[in-house]
XYZ file of C-alpha atoms in Angstrom:
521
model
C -38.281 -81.617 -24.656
C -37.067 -80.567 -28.052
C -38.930 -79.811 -31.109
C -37.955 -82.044 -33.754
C -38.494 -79.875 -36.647
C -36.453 -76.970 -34.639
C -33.733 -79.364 -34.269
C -33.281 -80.780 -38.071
C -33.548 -76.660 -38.236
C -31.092 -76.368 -35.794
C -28.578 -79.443 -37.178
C -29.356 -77.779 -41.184
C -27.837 -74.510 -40.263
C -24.341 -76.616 -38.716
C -23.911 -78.402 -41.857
C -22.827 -76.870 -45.400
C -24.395 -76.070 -48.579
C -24.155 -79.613 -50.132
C -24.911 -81.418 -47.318
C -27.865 -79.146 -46.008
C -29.170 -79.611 -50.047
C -29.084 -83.399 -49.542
C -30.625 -83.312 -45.928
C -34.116 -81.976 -47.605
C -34.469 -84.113 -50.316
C -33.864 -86.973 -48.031
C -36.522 -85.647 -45.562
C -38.522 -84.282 -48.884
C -39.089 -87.374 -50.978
C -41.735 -85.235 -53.571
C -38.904 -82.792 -53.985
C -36.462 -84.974 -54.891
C -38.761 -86.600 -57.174
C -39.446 -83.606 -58.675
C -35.866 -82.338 -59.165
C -35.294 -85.627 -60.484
C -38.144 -85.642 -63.271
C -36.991 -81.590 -63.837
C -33.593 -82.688 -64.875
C -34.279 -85.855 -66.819
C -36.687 -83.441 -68.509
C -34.044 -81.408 -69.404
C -31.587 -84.472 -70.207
C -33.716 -85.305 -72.486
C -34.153 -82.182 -74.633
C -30.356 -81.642 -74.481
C -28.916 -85.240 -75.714
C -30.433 -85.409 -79.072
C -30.310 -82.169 -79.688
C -26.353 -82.300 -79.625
C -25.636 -85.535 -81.495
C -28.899 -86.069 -83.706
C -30.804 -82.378 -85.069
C -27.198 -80.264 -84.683
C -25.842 -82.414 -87.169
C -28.904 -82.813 -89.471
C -29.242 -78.974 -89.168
C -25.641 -79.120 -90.705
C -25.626 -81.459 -93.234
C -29.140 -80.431 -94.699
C -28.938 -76.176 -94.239
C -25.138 -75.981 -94.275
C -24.453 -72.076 -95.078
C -28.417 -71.814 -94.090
C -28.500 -73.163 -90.748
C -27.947 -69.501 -89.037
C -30.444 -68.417 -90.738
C -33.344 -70.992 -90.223
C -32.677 -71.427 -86.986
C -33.481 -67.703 -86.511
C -36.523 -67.736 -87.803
C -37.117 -70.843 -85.873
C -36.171 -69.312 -82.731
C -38.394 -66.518 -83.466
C -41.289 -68.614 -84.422
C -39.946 -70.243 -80.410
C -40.134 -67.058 -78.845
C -43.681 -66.041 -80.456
C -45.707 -69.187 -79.409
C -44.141 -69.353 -76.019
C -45.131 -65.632 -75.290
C -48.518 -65.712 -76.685
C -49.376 -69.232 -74.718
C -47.822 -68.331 -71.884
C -50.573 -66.758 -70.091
C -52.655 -69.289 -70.577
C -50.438 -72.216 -69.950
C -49.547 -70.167 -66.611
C -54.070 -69.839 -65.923
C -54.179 -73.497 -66.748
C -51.149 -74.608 -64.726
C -52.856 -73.255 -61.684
C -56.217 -74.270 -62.441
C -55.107 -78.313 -63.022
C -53.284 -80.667 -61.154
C -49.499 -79.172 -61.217
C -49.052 -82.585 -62.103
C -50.460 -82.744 -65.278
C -49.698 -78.939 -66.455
C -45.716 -80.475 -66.282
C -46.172 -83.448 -67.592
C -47.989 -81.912 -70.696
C -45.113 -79.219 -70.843
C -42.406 -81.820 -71.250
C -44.754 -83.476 -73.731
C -43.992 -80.215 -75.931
C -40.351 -80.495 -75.638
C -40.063 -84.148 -76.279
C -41.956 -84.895 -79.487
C -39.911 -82.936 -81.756
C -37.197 -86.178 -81.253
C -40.186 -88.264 -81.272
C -41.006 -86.987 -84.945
C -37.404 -88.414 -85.551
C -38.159 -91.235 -84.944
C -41.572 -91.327 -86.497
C -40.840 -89.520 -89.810
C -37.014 -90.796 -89.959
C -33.670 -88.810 -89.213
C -31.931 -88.606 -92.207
C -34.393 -86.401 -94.234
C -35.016 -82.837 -94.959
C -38.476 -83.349 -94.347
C -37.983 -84.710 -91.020
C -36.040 -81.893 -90.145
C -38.490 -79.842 -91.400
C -41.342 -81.661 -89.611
C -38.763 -81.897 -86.479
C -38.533 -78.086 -86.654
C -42.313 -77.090 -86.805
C -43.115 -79.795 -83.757
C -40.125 -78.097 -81.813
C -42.176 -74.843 -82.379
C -45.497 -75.415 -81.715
C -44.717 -77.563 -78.647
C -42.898 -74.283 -76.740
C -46.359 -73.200 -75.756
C -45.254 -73.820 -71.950
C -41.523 -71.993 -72.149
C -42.441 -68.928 -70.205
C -44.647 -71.299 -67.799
C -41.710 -72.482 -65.257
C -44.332 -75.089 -64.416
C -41.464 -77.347 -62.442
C -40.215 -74.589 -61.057
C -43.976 -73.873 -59.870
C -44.249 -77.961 -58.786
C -41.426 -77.534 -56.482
C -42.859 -74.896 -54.997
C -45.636 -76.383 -54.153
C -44.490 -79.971 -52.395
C -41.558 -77.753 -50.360
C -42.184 -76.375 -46.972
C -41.575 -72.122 -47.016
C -38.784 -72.220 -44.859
C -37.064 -74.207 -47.769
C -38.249 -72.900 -50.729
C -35.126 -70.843 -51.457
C -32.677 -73.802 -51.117
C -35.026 -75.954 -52.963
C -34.912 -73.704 -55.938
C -30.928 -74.068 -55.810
C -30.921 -77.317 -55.985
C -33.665 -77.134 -58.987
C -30.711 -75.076 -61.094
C -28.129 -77.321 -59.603
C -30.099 -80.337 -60.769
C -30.608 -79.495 -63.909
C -26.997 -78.075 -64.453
C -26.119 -81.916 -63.271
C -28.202 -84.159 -65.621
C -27.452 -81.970 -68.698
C -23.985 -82.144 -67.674
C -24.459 -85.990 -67.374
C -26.089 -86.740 -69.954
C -23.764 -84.959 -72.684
C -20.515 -85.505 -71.020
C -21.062 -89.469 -71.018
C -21.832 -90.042 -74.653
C -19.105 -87.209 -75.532
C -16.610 -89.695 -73.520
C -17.958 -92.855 -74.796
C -18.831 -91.807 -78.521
C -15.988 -88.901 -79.167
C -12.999 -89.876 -77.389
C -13.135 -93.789 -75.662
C -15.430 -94.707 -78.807
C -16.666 -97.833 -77.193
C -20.516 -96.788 -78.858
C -21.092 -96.178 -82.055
C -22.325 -92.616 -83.279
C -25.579 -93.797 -84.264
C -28.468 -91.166 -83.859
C -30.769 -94.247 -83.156
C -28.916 -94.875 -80.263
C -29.649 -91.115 -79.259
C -32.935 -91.125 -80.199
C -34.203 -94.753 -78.173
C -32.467 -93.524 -75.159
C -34.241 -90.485 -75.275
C -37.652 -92.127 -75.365
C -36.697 -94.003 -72.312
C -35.548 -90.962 -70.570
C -39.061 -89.078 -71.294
C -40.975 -92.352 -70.367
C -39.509 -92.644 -66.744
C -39.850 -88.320 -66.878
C -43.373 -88.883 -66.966
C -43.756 -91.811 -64.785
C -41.711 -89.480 -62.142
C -44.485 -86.789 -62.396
C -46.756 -89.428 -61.789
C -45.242 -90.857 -58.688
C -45.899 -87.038 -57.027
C -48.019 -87.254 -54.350
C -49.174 -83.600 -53.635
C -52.646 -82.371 -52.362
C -53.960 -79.220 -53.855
C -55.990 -76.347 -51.944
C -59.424 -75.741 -52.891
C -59.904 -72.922 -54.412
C -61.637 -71.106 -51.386
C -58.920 -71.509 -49.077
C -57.060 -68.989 -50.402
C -58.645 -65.376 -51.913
C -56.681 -63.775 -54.667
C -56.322 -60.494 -53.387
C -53.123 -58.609 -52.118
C -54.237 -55.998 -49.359
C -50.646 -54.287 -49.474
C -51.031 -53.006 -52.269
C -54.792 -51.755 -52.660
C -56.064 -49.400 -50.548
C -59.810 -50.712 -50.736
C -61.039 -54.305 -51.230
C -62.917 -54.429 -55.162
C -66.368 -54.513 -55.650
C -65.969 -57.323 -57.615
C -63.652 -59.292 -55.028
C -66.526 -58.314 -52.534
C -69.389 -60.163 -54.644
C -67.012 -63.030 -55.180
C -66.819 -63.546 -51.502
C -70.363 -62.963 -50.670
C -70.951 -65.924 -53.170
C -68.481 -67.688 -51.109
C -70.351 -67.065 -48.241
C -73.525 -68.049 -49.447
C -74.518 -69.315 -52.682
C -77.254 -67.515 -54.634
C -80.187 -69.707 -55.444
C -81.675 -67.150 -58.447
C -82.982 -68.784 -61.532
C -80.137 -69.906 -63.807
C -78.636 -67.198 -67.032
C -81.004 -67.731 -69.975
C -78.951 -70.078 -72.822
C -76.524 -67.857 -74.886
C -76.796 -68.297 -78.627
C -74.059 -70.365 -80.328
C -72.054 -66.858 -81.523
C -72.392 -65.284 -77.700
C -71.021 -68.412 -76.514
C -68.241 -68.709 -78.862
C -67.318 -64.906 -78.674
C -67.531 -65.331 -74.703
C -65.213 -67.925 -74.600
C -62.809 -66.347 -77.674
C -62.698 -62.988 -75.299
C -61.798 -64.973 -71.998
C -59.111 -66.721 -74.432
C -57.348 -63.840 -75.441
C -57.686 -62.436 -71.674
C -55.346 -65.608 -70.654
C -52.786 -64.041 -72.962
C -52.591 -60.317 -71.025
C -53.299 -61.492 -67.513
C -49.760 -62.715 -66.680
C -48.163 -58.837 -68.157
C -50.938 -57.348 -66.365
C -50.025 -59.514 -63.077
C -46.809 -58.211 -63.068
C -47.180 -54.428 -63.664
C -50.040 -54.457 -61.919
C -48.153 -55.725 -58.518
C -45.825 -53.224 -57.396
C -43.186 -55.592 -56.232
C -43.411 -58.416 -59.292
C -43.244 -55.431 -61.232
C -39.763 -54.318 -60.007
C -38.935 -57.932 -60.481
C -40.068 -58.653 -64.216
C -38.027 -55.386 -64.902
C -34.548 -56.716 -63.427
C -35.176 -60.067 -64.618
C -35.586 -58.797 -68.232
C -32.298 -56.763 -68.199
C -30.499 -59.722 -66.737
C -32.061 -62.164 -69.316
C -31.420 -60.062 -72.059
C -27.932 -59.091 -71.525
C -27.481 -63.416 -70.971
C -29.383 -64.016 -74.223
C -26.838 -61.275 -76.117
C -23.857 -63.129 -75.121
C -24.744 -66.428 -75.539
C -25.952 -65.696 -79.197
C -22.317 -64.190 -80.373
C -20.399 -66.800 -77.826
C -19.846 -69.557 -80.861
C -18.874 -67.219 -83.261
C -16.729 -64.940 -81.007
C -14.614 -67.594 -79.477
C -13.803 -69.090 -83.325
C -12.839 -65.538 -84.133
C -11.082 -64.693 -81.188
C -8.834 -68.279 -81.837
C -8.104 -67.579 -85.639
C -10.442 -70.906 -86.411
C -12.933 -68.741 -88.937
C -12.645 -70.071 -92.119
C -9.290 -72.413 -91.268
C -10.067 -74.164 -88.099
C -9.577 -77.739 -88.306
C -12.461 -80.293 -87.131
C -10.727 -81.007 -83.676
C -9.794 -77.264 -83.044
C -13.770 -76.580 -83.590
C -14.944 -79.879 -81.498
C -12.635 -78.487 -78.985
C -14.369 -75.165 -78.357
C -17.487 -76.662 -78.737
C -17.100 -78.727 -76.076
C -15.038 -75.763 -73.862
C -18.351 -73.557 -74.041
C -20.614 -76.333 -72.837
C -19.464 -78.746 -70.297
C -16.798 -76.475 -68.077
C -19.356 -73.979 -67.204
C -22.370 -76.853 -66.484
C -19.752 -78.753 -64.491
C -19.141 -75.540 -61.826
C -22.633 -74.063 -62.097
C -23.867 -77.057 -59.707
C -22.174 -76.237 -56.742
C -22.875 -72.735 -57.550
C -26.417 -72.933 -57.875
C -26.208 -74.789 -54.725
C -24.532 -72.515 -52.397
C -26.513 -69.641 -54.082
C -29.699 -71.469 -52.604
C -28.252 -72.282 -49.256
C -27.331 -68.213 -49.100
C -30.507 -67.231 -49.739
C -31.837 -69.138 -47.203
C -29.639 -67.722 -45.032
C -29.696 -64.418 -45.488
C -32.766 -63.937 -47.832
C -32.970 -63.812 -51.395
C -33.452 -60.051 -51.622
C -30.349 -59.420 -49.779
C -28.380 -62.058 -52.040
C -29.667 -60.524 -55.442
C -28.763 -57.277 -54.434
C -25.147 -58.223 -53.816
C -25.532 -60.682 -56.653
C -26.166 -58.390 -59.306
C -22.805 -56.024 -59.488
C -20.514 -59.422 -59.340
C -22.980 -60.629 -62.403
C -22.081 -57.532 -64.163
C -18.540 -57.655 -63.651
C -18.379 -61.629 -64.672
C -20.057 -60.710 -68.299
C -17.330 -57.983 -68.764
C -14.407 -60.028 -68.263
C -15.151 -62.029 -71.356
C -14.055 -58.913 -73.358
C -10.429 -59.979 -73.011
C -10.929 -62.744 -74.938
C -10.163 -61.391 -77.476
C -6.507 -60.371 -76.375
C -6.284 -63.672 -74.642
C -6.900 -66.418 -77.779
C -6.267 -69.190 -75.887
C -8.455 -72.332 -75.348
C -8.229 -72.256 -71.440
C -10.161 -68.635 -71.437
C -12.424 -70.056 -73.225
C -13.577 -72.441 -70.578
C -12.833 -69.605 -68.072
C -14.881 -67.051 -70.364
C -18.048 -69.542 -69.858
C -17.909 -70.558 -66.423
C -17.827 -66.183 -65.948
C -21.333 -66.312 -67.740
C -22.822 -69.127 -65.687
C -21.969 -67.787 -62.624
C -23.462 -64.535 -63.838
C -26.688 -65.977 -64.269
C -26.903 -67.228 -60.497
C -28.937 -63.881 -59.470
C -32.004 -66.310 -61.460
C -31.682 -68.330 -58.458
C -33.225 -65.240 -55.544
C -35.113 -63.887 -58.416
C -37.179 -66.946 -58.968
C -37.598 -67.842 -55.375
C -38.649 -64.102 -54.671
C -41.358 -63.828 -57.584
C -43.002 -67.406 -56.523
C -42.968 -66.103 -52.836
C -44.337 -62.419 -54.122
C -47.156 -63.881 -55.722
C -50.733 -63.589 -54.971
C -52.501 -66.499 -53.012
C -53.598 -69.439 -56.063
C -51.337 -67.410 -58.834
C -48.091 -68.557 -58.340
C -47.923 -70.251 -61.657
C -48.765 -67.121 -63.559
C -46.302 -65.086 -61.698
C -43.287 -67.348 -62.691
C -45.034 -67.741 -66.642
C -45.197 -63.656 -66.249
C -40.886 -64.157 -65.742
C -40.918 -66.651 -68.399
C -42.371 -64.196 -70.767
C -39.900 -61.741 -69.535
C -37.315 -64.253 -70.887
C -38.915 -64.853 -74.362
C -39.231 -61.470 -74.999
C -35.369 -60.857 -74.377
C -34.560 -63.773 -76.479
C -36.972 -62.586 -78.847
C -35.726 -58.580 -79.108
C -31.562 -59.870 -78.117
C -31.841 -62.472 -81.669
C -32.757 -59.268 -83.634
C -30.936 -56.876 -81.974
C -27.665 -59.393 -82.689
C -28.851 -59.818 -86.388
C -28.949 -55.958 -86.687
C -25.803 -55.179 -84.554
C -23.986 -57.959 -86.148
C -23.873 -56.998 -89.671
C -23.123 -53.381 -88.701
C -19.669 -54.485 -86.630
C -18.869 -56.741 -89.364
C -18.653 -53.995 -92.155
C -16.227 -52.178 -89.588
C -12.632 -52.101 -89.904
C -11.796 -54.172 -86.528
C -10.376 -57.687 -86.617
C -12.790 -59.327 -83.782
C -15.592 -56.672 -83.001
C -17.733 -58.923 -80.967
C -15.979 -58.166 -77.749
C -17.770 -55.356 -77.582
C -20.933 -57.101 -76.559
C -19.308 -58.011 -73.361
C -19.019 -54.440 -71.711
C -22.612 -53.457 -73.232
C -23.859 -56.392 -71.336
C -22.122 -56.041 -68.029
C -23.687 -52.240 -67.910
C -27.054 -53.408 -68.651
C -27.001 -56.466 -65.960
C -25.686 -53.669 -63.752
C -28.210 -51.462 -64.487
C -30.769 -54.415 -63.215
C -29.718 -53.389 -59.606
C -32.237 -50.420 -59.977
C -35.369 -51.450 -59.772
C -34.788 -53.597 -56.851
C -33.325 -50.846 -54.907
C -35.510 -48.846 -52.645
C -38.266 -50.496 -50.763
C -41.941 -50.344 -52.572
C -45.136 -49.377 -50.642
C -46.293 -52.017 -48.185
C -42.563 -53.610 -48.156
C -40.660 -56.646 -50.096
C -43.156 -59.462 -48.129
C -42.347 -61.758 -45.818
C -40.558 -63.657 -48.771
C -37.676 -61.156 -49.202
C -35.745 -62.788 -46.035
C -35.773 -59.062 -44.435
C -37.129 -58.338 -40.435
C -38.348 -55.112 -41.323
C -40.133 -56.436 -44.259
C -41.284 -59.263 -42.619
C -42.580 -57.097 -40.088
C -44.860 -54.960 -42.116
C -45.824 -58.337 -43.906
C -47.309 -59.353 -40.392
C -49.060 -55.813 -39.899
C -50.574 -56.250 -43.351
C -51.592 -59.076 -42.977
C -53.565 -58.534 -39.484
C -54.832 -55.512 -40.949
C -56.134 -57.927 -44.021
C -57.930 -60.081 -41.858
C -59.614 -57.983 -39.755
C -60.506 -56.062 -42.830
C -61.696 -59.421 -44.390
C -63.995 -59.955 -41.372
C -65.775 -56.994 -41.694
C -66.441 -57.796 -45.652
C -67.421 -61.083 -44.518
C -69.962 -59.511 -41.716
C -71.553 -57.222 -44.263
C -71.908 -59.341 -46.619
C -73.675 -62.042 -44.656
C -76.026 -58.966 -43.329
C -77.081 -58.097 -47.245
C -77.445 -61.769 -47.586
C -80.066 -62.103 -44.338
C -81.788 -58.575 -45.851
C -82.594 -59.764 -49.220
C-alpha cells in the first residue's frame, strides 16, 4: 500500500513551482490564511501611503519633505531596533496569534489617525507621522514570517516562505495597480483620500479577523529545552538547575517580598535584557551569526539603492528641475509596479528551489547573480530611457531573492522555543542597515553633488554589487558542528543526526543525576 503523504510528496516534486505553491496551501488551509492576512497586512500599509500621506507630505513640507522624512525614518529605525528584542521575547512567549495581530495594529493606526484627526492638516500629518513611529516597535520582529513557520510542516517550510514574499509582492501589487488604473488613467473613481482611507479600515478589519480564524496549537514550554548541544561543549549549570526543576518541582518556602524599588529595578533590568538578547542570540550562535552578517551586507547594499533610486532615475532622464507631471508620474510608477509584478513568480520559484536543493545551496549560488543584478543599474545612466528604468528595478528585486533561503535558514537555525527572536535578531540586522545606509546616503550625497559629474549617483550601483558580493563570505566554509539539518545538505544533515543522538543521550544522563540529587536531599 502507498503512503499518502509520500505520494502528495511524490506527485509535488512532478509538478512546477506555481502549481506545487498552490498544492500546499490547498492541503495547508492555516497557511494560506496566513499568507493571506500577511499580504492584506501589507496592502494595507501600502495603499494610503501612495495616494493619501505621499501627497500630504508634498503639499504641507514641499522643499522639506526629504528632510522630515529622514528624521522620521530615523526616529523608524530607532524604535524598531530598541523594541525589537522584546517584541521578538514576547512574540514567543504569547499566542503567535496575538504578537501579529498587535504588530499590524502598529502599522495601521497611523491611517487611522487620518481619519481620526482629519487629512488635510499639518497637524494630522504631524500626528500621522509620530503614530507611524512609535507603532514600528515590531519591524525587526518578522512575526508573520515566524506564524508561518509555525502552522507549516518542515518539509515545506522553505516553499512556504516563497510564497510569503510572493504573496506579499501580489497584494501590494494589487492593491496599487487597481486604484492607479481606476483613479489615474480609466478615472472611473474619484481621487478622494476618503475613499483610500475607508477601504483601508476594511482591509485591516478582515487582516485581523484572518489572524483570528488561525487555528494553531502551541507547545508547552517543556517540550522543547532551549539549548543547542552543537555548539557548547558542556551543558550550563544554569540549564542543568532549570531542568532539575523540570524534573521535580522544589517545595522550599517561597522568596521573602521584594520592596517596591527591588521590584521595580528587577523588572527595569529584565526590560533592558529583552533589548540585547536577540544581538546576543545571534553572535552568540555560530551559524545565526554567519547569517546576521550576510544578511546585513545584503540589506544594506538594498537599502543604498533604493534610497538614491527616485532621484537617480529623474537625473539620469533630464526630468530634475524640468520634468513635466506625466514624465514624473511615469517613473514613479516604472520603479514600483514592474518590479512587484515579476518578483511573484520569482519569489516563488526561489522557494520551490530551495526546497529542492536546500536553501544553503541556493543562497550560495544566489548571492554572486544578486551582486551582478545591483551593478547593472549603473548604465542607467548612459541608457536614459524609460524602459531601463523598469528593467533597472526588476534587476533590484530579483537581487533581493537571496532573503528568501536566508529567512528560511535562520528560522530553521534557531534554538528550540526562539524562533521568533532569531528572525527579530534579522530584523534588527535590517534596521540597522536602513538606519547607517540613510546617513551614509545623506553624507555621500552631498559630497558627489559638489563634484564636477553630470549624474554621480551611478556610482552607488558598483559599490553595492561588491558589498552584496562580499556577503558570500561568511556563508562559505562550514562552522563547527555543521549548517543543521535545515541547510538542505546530507553531510550536514548527517552530523545534525549525530548531534543530536549525542544530545539526548547526554540529556539522559543530566536527567539521571539530577533526579539522584533530588532523592539525596
Amino acid at each position: 500500500m502507498t503512503n499518502p503523504k509520500s505520494q502528495s510528496e511524490s506527485e509535488d516534486e512532478d509538478c512546477d513551482a506555481f502549481s506545487s505553491g498552490c498544492k500546499l496551501c490547498s492541503r495547508n488551509c492555516e497557511l494560506g490564511k496566513v499568507l493571506l492576512a500577511s499580504g492584506l497586512q501589507m496592502a494595507s500599509v501600502a495603499l494610503p501611503e501612495t495616494f493619501v500621506v505621499a501627497l500630504l507630505r508634498a503639499e504641507i513640507w514641499q522643499h522639506q519633505m526629504s528632510s522630515y522624512m529622514a528624521y522620521a525614518a530615523i526616529g523608524i529605525n530607532s524604535v524598531a531596533v530598541i523594541f525589537g528584542g522584546p517584541f521578538g521575547r514576547f512574540s514567543d512567549i504569547v499566542d503567535r496569534r496575538l504578537a501579529a495581530a498587535v504588530f499590524a495594529i502598529g502599522t495601521f493606526a497611523p491611517t487611522w489617525s487620518l481619519l481620526i484627526f482629519g487629512h488635510t492638516t499639518s497637524k494630522a500629518l504631524w500626528i500621522s507621522t509620530i503614530v507611524k513611529v512609535l507603532g514600528s516597535y515590531g519591524l525587526t520582529s518578522n512575526v508573520m514570517l515566524a506564524l508561518i513557520n509555525d502552522v507549516t510542516h518542515p518539509k515545506d517550510r522553505e516553499e512556504a516562505v516563497g510564497l510569503y514574499f510572493a504573496a506579499n509582492n501580489l497584494m501590494s501589487l494589487t492593491m496599487t495597480g487597481i486604484p492607479v488604473l481606476l483613479v489615474l488613467i480609466l478615472r472611473v473613481i474619484p481621487n478622494n483620500p476618503i475613499i483610500f482611507l475607508v477601504v483601508q479600515v476594511v482591509l485591516s478589519t478582515l487582516c485581523l479577523l484572518l489572524l483570528c480564524s488561525v487555528r494553531w496549537k502551541r507547545k508547552e514550554p517543556n517540550e522543547e529545552v532551549d539549548v543547542d548541544d552543537s555548539d557548547s561543549e558542556d551543558v550550563p549549570s544554569s540549564t542543568s538547575a532549570r531542568l532539575c526543576a523540570i524534573v521535580e518541582p522544589s517545595v522550599e518556602d517561597p522568596a521573602p517580598k521584594k520592596s517596591c524599588c527591588s521590584w521595580i529595578g528587577h523588572y527595569a533590568k529584565q526590560t533592558a535584557r529583552q533589548f540585547i538578547l536577540p544581538i546576543r542570540l545571534a553572535f552568540g550562535n555560530r551559524r545565526l551569526r554567519r547569517l546576521w552578517c550576510a544578511g546585513f551586507m545584503l540589506m544594506f547594499s538594498g537599502q543604498l539603492v533604493m534610497d538614491i533610486g527616485g532621484q537617480y532615475f529623474n537625473q539620469s532622464m533630464d526630468l530634475i528641475p524640468y520634468g513635466t507631471k506625466n514624465e514624473l508620474t511615469t517613473v514613479a510608477v516604472l520603479t514600483m509596479i514592474p518590479g512587484q509584478l515579476l518578483a511573484i513568480p520569482g519569489n516563488l520559484v526561489t522557494g520551490y528551489l530551495s526546497k529542492r536543493g536546500g536553501p544553503l545551496y541556493l543562497l550560495r549560488r544566489l548571492v554572486p547573480i544578486a551582486s551582478m543584478l545591483v551593478t547593472l543599474g549603473a548604465f542607467m545612466a548612459e541608457v536614459k530611457q524609460f524602459w531601463f528604468i523598469a528593467l533597472t528595478v526588476i534587476f533590484l528585486n530579483y537581487a533581493s531573492l537571496p532573503n528568501v533561503p536566508l529567512m528560511r535558514l535562520v528560522a530553521g537555525l534557531a534554538p528550540p522555543g526562539r524562533v521568533g527572536e532569531s528572525l527579530t535578531a534579522i530584523g534588527i540586522a535590517a534596521q540597522l542597515a536602513s538606519l547607517i545606509g540613510n546617513a551614509a546616503v545623506v553624507f555621500i550625497n552631498h559630497k558627489l553633488m559638489q563634484t564636477d559629474m553630470a549624474n554621480p549617483l551611478w556610482i552607488y550601483y558598483p559599490m553595492c554589487g561588491t558589498l552584496t558580493l562580499m556577503a558570500i563570505l561568511p556563508i562559505q566554509g562550514t562552522p563547527y558542528g555543521g549548517w543543521g539539518a535545515a541547510s538542505g545538505l546530507r553531510e550536514d544533515q548527517m552530523v545534525a543526526i549525530v548531534y543530536a543522538h549525542v544530545a539526548q543521550q547526554r540529556w539522559r544522563k543530566l536527567v539521571a543525576r539530577c533526579k539522584a540529587a533530588r532523592a539525596a536531599s
